[in-house]
Amino acid sequence: DAGVIQSPRHEVTEMGQEVTLRCKPISGHDYLFWYRQTMMRGLELLIYFNNNVPIDDSGMPEDRFSAKMPNASFSTLKIQPSEPRDSAVYFCASSLAAGTASSYEQYFGPGTRLTVT
Amino acid sequence: AQSVAQPEDQVNVAEGNPLTVKCTYSVSGNPYLFWYVQYPNRGLQFLLKYITGDNLVKGSYGFEAEFNKSQTSFHLKKPSALVSDSALYFCAVRPGSYIPTFGRGTSLIVHP
């Protein structure tokens, strides 16, 4: 398997623009997580899905952030409008629930480095 | 609510010496514990986990960790450090709910 795939790897945009980050989880994984990483706040969980259904979005910082998972192989994180304080590295991760030797641990994508000017 | 503490922001060790990266946790019930490593400009990479069974678990790249229930600790260890082990290390705990909690991370620097 190619692992978790994220695109784009880098995104530079101006304040006020819409940003869409994309994620393809590992095939067969039933959980998908979106994280944000900054020096100041470390790794923050934004939202997670189980079987394509959003379970907990309490980490989403504001209404400007939204996430969708239309099917088992694709998820998006959208920021509209973007602000300079949204600059961070955004990670997508997927995992399996119980049942296999590789259950529970998360597999992370390479991240999207977002810069909002 | 669960929590994870990595008391050291940075650990420095000479190549060839043993290394320890500390992690303590607080959780209700039996913990599932994890270590991840992050190299520069990369995502977190799974190293090892404790779910049940033997308290000493072995993982990738020669790392191991020991689960200590009485001290609520899960320290990461390696007998002989390599310069290439220099990276950011995260401890995580997952209790009964599925949301894992990560520590703040410890930067490991191995000097030649």
PDB file of C-alpha atoms in Angstrom:
ATOM      1  CA  ASP A   1       0.000   0.000   0.000  1.00  0.00           C
ATOM      2  CA  ALA A   2       1.192   3.529  -0.759  1.00  0.00           C
ATOM      3  CA  GLY A   3       0.349   4.750   2.709  1.00  0.00           C
ATOM      4  CA  VAL A   4      -1.734   7.803   3.496  1.00  0.00           C
ATOM      5  CA  ILE A   5      -1.618  10.287   0.650  1.00  0.00           C
ATOM      6  CA  GLN A   6      -2.077  14.009   1.123  1.00  0.00           C
ATOM      7  CA  SER A   7      -2.203  16.831  -1.377  1.00  0.00           C
ATOM      8  CA  PRO A   8      -0.966  19.385  -1.898  1.00  0.00           C
ATOM      9  CA  ARG A   9       2.298  19.068   0.022  1.00  0.00           C
ATOM     10  CA  HIS A  10       2.695  22.819   0.172  1.00  0.00           C
ATOM     11  CA  GLU A  11       0.109  25.541  -0.133  1.00  0.00           C
ATOM     12  CA  VAL A  12       0.719  29.279  -0.053  1.00  0.00           C
ATOM     13  CA  THR A  13      -2.324  31.487  -0.192  1.00  0.00           C
ATOM     14  CA  GLU A  14      -3.454  34.948   0.669  1.00  0.00           C
ATOM     15  CA  MET A  15      -5.633  35.811   3.605  1.00  0.00           C
ATOM     16  CA  GLY A  16      -9.313  35.465   2.747  1.00  0.00           C
ATOM     17  CA  GLN A  17      -8.863  32.751   0.157  1.00  0.00           C
ATOM     18  CA  GLU A  18     -10.400  29.309   0.369  1.00  0.00           C
ATOM     19  CA  VAL A  19      -8.037  26.398   0.991  1.00  0.00           C
ATOM     20  CA  THR A  20      -8.835  22.734   0.445  1.00  0.00           C
ATOM     21  CA  LEU A  21      -6.605  19.979   1.735  1.00  0.00           C
ATOM     22  CA  ARG A  22      -7.052  16.433   0.525  1.00  0.00           C
ATOM     23  CA  CYS A  23      -6.408  13.012   2.008  1.00  0.00           C
ATOM     24  CA  LYS A  24      -6.571   9.438   0.807  1.00  0.00           C
ATOM     25  CA  PRO A  25      -6.389   6.966   3.709  1.00  0.00           C
ATOM     26  CA  ILE A  26      -4.935   3.486   3.604  1.00  0.00           C
ATOM     27  CA  SER A  27      -7.342   1.114   1.952  1.00  0.00           C
ATOM     28  CA  GLY A  28      -9.420  -0.806   4.487  1.00  0.00           C
ATOM     29  CA  HIS A  29      -8.831   1.566   7.358  1.00  0.00           C
ATOM     30  CA  ASP A  30     -12.038   2.625   9.059  1.00  0.00           C
ATOM     31  CA  TYR A  31     -10.856   5.640  11.035  1.00  0.00           C
ATOM     32  CA  LEU A  32      -9.565   8.907   9.625  1.00  0.00           C
ATOM     33  CA  PHE A  33      -8.114  11.788  11.619  1.00  0.00           C
ATOM     34  CA  TRP A  34      -7.159  15.367  10.764  1.00  0.00           C
ATOM     35  CA  TYR A  35      -4.452  17.023  12.867  1.00  0.00           C
ATOM     36  CA  ARG A  36      -2.756  20.397  12.883  1.00  0.00           C
ATOM     37  CA  GLN A  37       0.821  20.858  14.071  1.00  0.00           C
ATOM     38  CA  THR A  38       2.439  24.118  15.114  1.00  0.00           C
ATOM     39  CA  MET A  39       5.415  24.960  17.265  1.00  0.00           C
ATOM     40  CA  MET A  40       3.247  26.806  19.754  1.00  0.00           C
ATOM     41  CA  ARG A  41       0.437  24.305  20.210  1.00  0.00           C
ATOM     42  CA  GLY A  42       2.042  21.047  19.166  1.00  0.00           C
ATOM     43  CA  LEU A  43      -0.152  18.371  17.587  1.00  0.00           C
ATOM     44  CA  GLU A  44      -3.884  19.114  17.766  1.00  0.00           C
ATOM     45  CA  LEU A  45      -6.687  16.767  16.773  1.00  0.00           C
ATOM     46  CA  LEU A  46      -9.197  18.668  14.659  1.00  0.00           C
ATOM     47  CA  ILE A  47     -11.756  16.013  13.712  1.00  0.00           C
ATOM     48  CA  TYR A  48     -12.060  12.305  13.200  1.00  0.00           C
ATOM     49  CA  PHE A  49     -14.315  10.020  11.190  1.00  0.00           C
ATOM     50  CA  ASN A  50     -15.383   6.415  11.649  1.00  0.00           C
ATOM     51  CA  ASN A  51     -16.688   4.657   8.553  1.00  0.00           C
ATOM     52  CA  ASN A  52     -16.980   8.039   6.813  1.00  0.00           C
ATOM     53  CA  VAL A  53     -19.112   9.541   9.594  1.00  0.00           C
ATOM     54  CA  PRO A  54     -17.763  12.494  11.596  1.00  0.00           C
ATOM     55  CA  ILE A  55     -17.576  11.440  15.227  1.00  0.00           C
ATOM     56  CA  ASP A  56     -15.949  14.329  17.031  1.00  0.00           C
ATOM     57  CA  ASP A  57     -15.249  17.752  15.588  1.00  0.00           C
ATOM     58  CA  SER A  58     -14.708  19.530  18.879  1.00  0.00           C
ATOM     59  CA  GLY A  59     -11.140  20.307  17.891  1.00  0.00           C
ATOM     60  CA  MET A  60     -12.123  22.322  14.848  1.00  0.00           C
ATOM     61  CA  PRO A  61     -11.072  25.825  15.835  1.00  0.00           C
ATOM     62  CA  GLU A  62     -13.791  27.869  14.156  1.00  0.00           C
ATOM     63  CA  ASP A  63     -16.676  27.705  11.726  1.00  0.00           C
ATOM     64  CA  ARG A  64     -14.211  28.634   9.026  1.00  0.00           C
ATOM     65  CA  PHE A  65     -13.007  25.033   9.173  1.00  0.00           C
ATOM     66  CA  SER A  66     -15.020  22.173   7.718  1.00  0.00           C
ATOM     67  CA  ALA A  67     -14.234  18.559   6.866  1.00  0.00           C
ATOM     68  CA  LYS A  68     -15.962  15.939   4.773  1.00  0.00           C
ATOM     69  CA  MET A  69     -15.492  12.283   3.970  1.00  0.00           C
ATOM     70  CA  PRO A  70     -17.756  11.449   1.023  1.00  0.00           C
ATOM     71  CA  ASN A  71     -16.411   7.907   0.741  1.00  0.00           C
ATOM     72  CA  ALA A  72     -13.952   5.522   2.355  1.00  0.00           C
ATOM     73  CA  SER A  73     -11.049   6.616   0.183  1.00  0.00           C
ATOM     74  CA  PHE A  74     -11.232  10.395   0.308  1.00  0.00           C
ATOM     75  CA  SER A  75     -11.499  13.244   2.773  1.00  0.00           C
ATOM     76  CA  THR A  76     -11.137  17.002   2.580  1.00  0.00           C
ATOM     77  CA  LEU A  77     -10.404  19.731   5.079  1.00  0.00           C
ATOM     78  CA  LYS A  78     -11.524  23.160   3.965  1.00  0.00           C
ATOM     79  CA  ILE A  79     -10.704  26.559   5.409  1.00  0.00           C
ATOM     80  CA  GLN A  80     -12.822  29.462   4.229  1.00  0.00           C
ATOM     81  CA  PRO A  81     -11.778  32.217   4.588  1.00  0.00           C
ATOM     82  CA  SER A  82      -8.182  31.507   5.519  1.00  0.00           C
ATOM     83  CA  GLU A  83      -6.238  33.662   7.995  1.00  0.00           C
ATOM     84  CA  PRO A  84      -2.502  33.962   8.739  1.00  0.00           C
ATOM     85  CA  ARG A  85      -2.974  32.177  12.089  1.00  0.00           C
ATOM     86  CA  ASP A  86      -4.091  29.089  10.157  1.00  0.00           C
ATOM     87  CA  SER A  87      -0.510  28.646   8.958  1.00  0.00           C
ATOM     88  CA  ALA A  88       0.585  25.201  10.126  1.00  0.00           C
ATOM     89  CA  VAL A  89       1.269  21.681   8.955  1.00  0.00           C
ATOM     90  CA  TYR A  90      -1.919  19.687   8.549  1.00  0.00           C
ATOM     91  CA  PHE A  91      -1.747  15.911   8.837  1.00  0.00           C
ATOM     92  CA  CYS A  92      -4.189  13.239   7.913  1.00  0.00           C
ATOM     93  CA  ALA A  93      -3.939   9.840   9.612  1.00  0.00           C
ATOM     94  CA  SER A  94      -5.850   6.598   9.305  1.00  0.00           C
ATOM     95  CA  SER A  95      -6.142   3.495  11.433  1.00  0.00           C
ATOM     96  CA  LEU A  96      -7.915   0.201  11.916  1.00  0.00           C
ATOM     97  CA  ALA A  97     -10.231  -0.642  14.759  1.00  0.00           C
ATOM     98  CA  ALA A  98      -9.744  -3.879  16.636  1.00  0.00           C
ATOM     99  CA  GLY A  99      -9.140  -7.172  14.952  1.00  0.00           C
ATOM    100  CA  THR A 100      -5.669  -7.325  13.484  1.00  0.00           C
ATOM    101  CA  ALA A 101      -2.082  -7.153  14.637  1.00  0.00           C
ATOM    102  CA  SER A 102      -1.849  -3.632  13.219  1.00  0.00           C
ATOM    103  CA  SER A 103      -4.968  -2.347  14.900  1.00  0.00           C
ATOM    104  CA  TYR A 104      -5.091   0.858  16.896  1.00  0.00           C
ATOM    105  CA  GLU A 105      -1.918   2.560  15.720  1.00  0.00           C
ATOM    106  CA  GLN A 106      -2.245   5.498  13.369  1.00  0.00           C
ATOM    107  CA  TYR A 107      -0.566   5.901  10.014  1.00  0.00           C
ATOM    108  CA  PHE A 108       0.165   9.485   9.104  1.00  0.00           C
ATOM    109  CA  GLY A 109       0.450  11.141   5.745  1.00  0.00           C
ATOM    110  CA  PRO A 110       3.378  13.424   4.871  1.00  0.00           C
ATOM    111  CA  GLY A 111       1.367  16.528   5.723  1.00  0.00           C
ATOM    112  CA  THR A 112       0.409  19.733   3.956  1.00  0.00           C
ATOM    113  CA  ARG A 113       2.395  22.804   4.917  1.00  0.00           C
ATOM    114  CA  LEU A 114      -0.015  25.734   4.716  1.00  0.00           C
ATOM    115  CA  THR A 115       1.198  29.303   4.659  1.00  0.00           C
ATOM    116  CA  VAL A 116      -1.375  32.095   4.688  1.00  0.00           C
ATOM    117  CA  THR A 117       0.045  35.541   3.962  1.00  0.00           C
TER     118      THR A 117
ATOM    119  CA  ALA B   1      -9.804  12.596  30.864  1.00  0.00           C
ATOM    120  CA  GLN B   2      -6.565  11.069  29.729  1.00  0.00           C
ATOM    121  CA  SER B   3      -3.252  12.877  29.548  1.00  0.00           C
ATOM    122  CA  VAL B   4       0.321  12.240  28.525  1.00  0.00           C
ATOM    123  CA  ALA B   5       3.420  13.965  29.849  1.00  0.00           C
ATOM    124  CA  GLN B   6       6.803  14.022  28.195  1.00  0.00           C
ATOM    125  CA  PRO B   7       8.816  15.867  30.823  1.00  0.00           C
ATOM    126  CA  GLU B   8      11.823  16.615  28.643  1.00  0.00           C
ATOM    127  CA  ASP B   9      11.597  18.931  25.658  1.00  0.00           C
ATOM    128  CA  GLN B  10      15.013  17.760  24.522  1.00  0.00           C
ATOM    129  CA  VAL B  11      17.289  14.805  25.202  1.00  0.00           C
ATOM    130  CA  ASN B  12      20.944  14.867  24.227  1.00  0.00           C
ATOM    131  CA  VAL B  13      23.006  11.699  23.986  1.00  0.00           C
ATOM    132  CA  ALA B  14      26.305  10.685  22.439  1.00  0.00           C
ATOM    133  CA  GLU B  15      26.305   8.168  19.621  1.00  0.00           C
ATOM    134  CA  GLY B  16      26.770   4.660  20.944  1.00  0.00           C
ATOM    135  CA  ASN B  17      25.354   5.478  24.375  1.00  0.00           C
ATOM    136  CA  PRO B  18      21.995   4.201  25.592  1.00  0.00           C
ATOM    137  CA  LEU B  19      19.064   6.552  25.309  1.00  0.00           C
ATOM    138  CA  THR B  20      15.823   6.993  27.217  1.00  0.00           C
ATOM    139  CA  VAL B  21      12.896   9.211  26.311  1.00  0.00           C
ATOM    140  CA  LYS B  22      10.413   9.495  29.149  1.00  0.00           C
ATOM    141  CA  CYS B  23       6.636   9.294  29.069  1.00  0.00           C
ATOM    142  CA  THR B  24       4.070   9.167  31.842  1.00  0.00           C
ATOM    143  CA  TYR B  25       0.342   8.956  31.423  1.00  0.00           C
ATOM    144  CA  SER B  26      -2.958   9.293  33.192  1.00  0.00           C
ATOM    145  CA  VAL B  27      -5.971   7.347  32.008  1.00  0.00           C
ATOM    146  CA  SER B  28      -9.010   5.506  33.308  1.00  0.00           C
ATOM    147  CA  GLY B  29      -8.929   1.807  32.683  1.00  0.00           C
ATOM    148  CA  ASN B  30      -6.313  -0.158  30.817  1.00  0.00           C
ATOM    149  CA  PRO B  31      -4.157   2.015  28.600  1.00  0.00           C
ATOM    150  CA  TYR B  32      -3.094   1.393  25.053  1.00  0.00           C
ATOM    151  CA  LEU B  33       0.272   3.121  24.694  1.00  0.00           C
ATOM    152  CA  PHE B  34       2.201   4.153  21.608  1.00  0.00           C
ATOM    153  CA  TRP B  35       5.438   5.743  20.490  1.00  0.00           C
ATOM    154  CA  TYR B  36       5.820   7.621  17.238  1.00  0.00           C
ATOM    155  CA  VAL B  37       8.816   9.279  15.604  1.00  0.00           C
ATOM    156  CA  GLN B  38       8.794  12.324  13.358  1.00  0.00           C
ATOM    157  CA  TYR B  39      11.720  13.167  11.108  1.00  0.00           C
ATOM    158  CA  PRO B  40      12.014  16.687   9.678  1.00  0.00           C
ATOM    159  CA  ASN B  41       9.345  17.540   7.129  1.00  0.00           C
ATOM    160  CA  ARG B  42       7.696  14.147   7.529  1.00  0.00           C
ATOM    161  CA  GLY B  43       4.577  12.763   9.133  1.00  0.00           C
ATOM    162  CA  LEU B  44       4.606  10.821  12.378  1.00  0.00           C
ATOM    163  CA  GLN B  45       5.712   7.219  11.994  1.00  0.00           C
ATOM    164  CA  PHE B  46       4.567   4.404  14.281  1.00  0.00           C
ATOM    165  CA  LEU B  47       7.394   2.824  16.325  1.00  0.00           C
ATOM    166  CA  LEU B  48       5.785   0.468  18.824  1.00  0.00           C
ATOM    167  CA  LYS B  49       2.772  -0.115  21.020  1.00  0.00           C
ATOM    168  CA  TYR B  50       1.686  -1.762  24.237  1.00  0.00           C
ATOM    169  CA  ILE B  51      -1.790  -3.242  24.272  1.00  0.00           C
ATOM    170  CA  THR B  52      -1.524  -6.189  26.633  1.00  0.00           C
ATOM    171  CA  GLY B  53       0.894  -8.926  27.588  1.00  0.00           C
ATOM    172  CA  ASP B  54       4.639  -8.598  28.114  1.00  0.00           C
ATOM    173  CA  ASN B  55       5.543  -5.272  29.678  1.00  0.00           C
ATOM    174  CA  LEU B  56       8.611  -4.936  27.464  1.00  0.00           C
ATOM    175  CA  VAL B  57       7.701  -4.285  23.859  1.00  0.00           C
ATOM    176  CA  LYS B  58      10.078  -4.128  20.949  1.00  0.00           C
ATOM    177  CA  GLY B  59       9.602  -1.993  17.891  1.00  0.00           C
ATOM    178  CA  SER B  60      11.241  -0.639  14.789  1.00  0.00           C
ATOM    179  CA  TYR B  61      14.894   0.457  14.476  1.00  0.00           C
ATOM    180  CA  GLY B  62      15.973  -1.293  17.673  1.00  0.00           C
ATOM    181  CA  PHE B  63      13.726   0.714  19.976  1.00  0.00           C
ATOM    182  CA  GLU B  64      11.896  -0.794  22.915  1.00  0.00           C
ATOM    183  CA  ALA B  65       9.648   0.479  25.663  1.00  0.00           C
ATOM    184  CA  GLU B  66       8.670  -0.778  29.054  1.00  0.00           C
ATOM    185  CA  PHE B  67       5.166  -0.493  30.412  1.00  0.00           C
ATOM    186  CA  ASN B  68       5.197   0.177  34.158  1.00  0.00           C
ATOM    187  CA  LYS B  69       1.696   0.184  35.549  1.00  0.00           C
ATOM    188  CA  SER B  70       2.599   1.216  39.102  1.00  0.00           C
ATOM    189  CA  GLN B  71       4.554   4.231  37.859  1.00  0.00           C
ATOM    190  CA  THR B  72       2.178   4.885  34.954  1.00  0.00           C
ATOM    191  CA  SER B  73       5.154   5.179  32.662  1.00  0.00           C
ATOM    192  CA  PHE B  74       6.059   3.986  29.189  1.00  0.00           C
ATOM    193  CA  HIS B  75       9.659   5.087  28.599  1.00  0.00           C
ATOM    194  CA  LEU B  76      11.266   4.595  25.202  1.00  0.00           C
ATOM    195  CA  LYS B  77      14.747   3.097  25.176  1.00  0.00           C
ATOM    196  CA  LYS B  78      17.508   2.035  22.853  1.00  0.00           C
ATOM    197  CA  PRO B  79      20.761   0.358  23.935  1.00  0.00           C
ATOM    198  CA  SER B  80      23.007   2.208  21.485  1.00  0.00           C
ATOM    199  CA  ALA B  81      22.003   5.500  19.889  1.00  0.00           C
ATOM    200  CA  LEU B  82      22.692   6.408  16.287  1.00  0.00           C
ATOM    201  CA  VAL B  83      23.008   9.896  14.819  1.00  0.00           C
ATOM    202  CA  SER B  84      20.173   8.917  12.494  1.00  0.00           C
ATOM    203  CA  ASP B  85      17.900   8.463  15.537  1.00  0.00           C
ATOM    204  CA  SER B  86      17.831  12.244  15.936  1.00  0.00           C
ATOM    205  CA  ALA B  87      14.190  13.216  15.546  1.00  0.00           C
ATOM    206  CA  LEU B  88      11.068  14.256  17.429  1.00  0.00           C
ATOM    207  CA  TYR B  89       9.454  11.504  19.488  1.00  0.00           C
ATOM    208  CA  PHE B  90       5.824  11.422  20.574  1.00  0.00           C
ATOM    209  CA  CYS B  91       4.173   9.268  23.210  1.00  0.00           C
ATOM    210  CA  ALA B  92       0.418   8.661  22.929  1.00  0.00           C
ATOM    211  CA  VAL B  93      -2.220   6.978  25.062  1.00  0.00           C
ATOM    212  CA  ARG B  94      -5.567   5.588  24.015  1.00  0.00           C
ATOM    213  CA  PRO B  95      -8.052   4.604  26.666  1.00  0.00           C
ATOM    214  CA  GLY B  96     -11.455   3.036  26.144  1.00  0.00           C
ATOM    215  CA  SER B  97     -12.586   5.737  23.721  1.00  0.00           C
ATOM    216  CA  TYR B  98     -10.884   5.801  20.393  1.00  0.00           C
ATOM    217  CA  ILE B  99      -9.399   9.264  20.603  1.00  0.00           C
ATOM    218  CA  PRO B 100      -5.664   9.036  21.267  1.00  0.00           C
ATOM    219  CA  THR B 101      -3.942  11.759  23.256  1.00  0.00           C
ATOM    220  CA  PHE B 102      -0.427  12.757  22.251  1.00  0.00           C
ATOM    221  CA  GLY B 103       2.337  14.236  24.354  1.00  0.00           C
ATOM    222  CA  ARG B 104       4.070  17.448  23.356  1.00  0.00           C
ATOM    223  CA  GLY B 105       7.003  15.583  21.910  1.00  0.00           C
ATOM    224  CA  THR B 106      10.664  15.221  22.869  1.00  0.00           C
ATOM    225  CA  SER B 107      13.454  16.244  20.547  1.00  0.00           C
ATOM    226  CA  LEU B 108      16.213  13.637  20.591  1.00  0.00           C
ATOM    227  CA  ILE B 109      19.632  14.831  19.505  1.00  0.00           C
ATOM    228  CA  VAL B 110      22.360  12.248  19.083  1.00  0.00           C
ATOM    229  CA  HIS B 111      25.823  13.745  18.875  1.00  0.00           C
ATOM    230  CA  PRO B 112      28.552  12.051  16.795  1.00  0.00           C
TER     231      PRO B 112
END
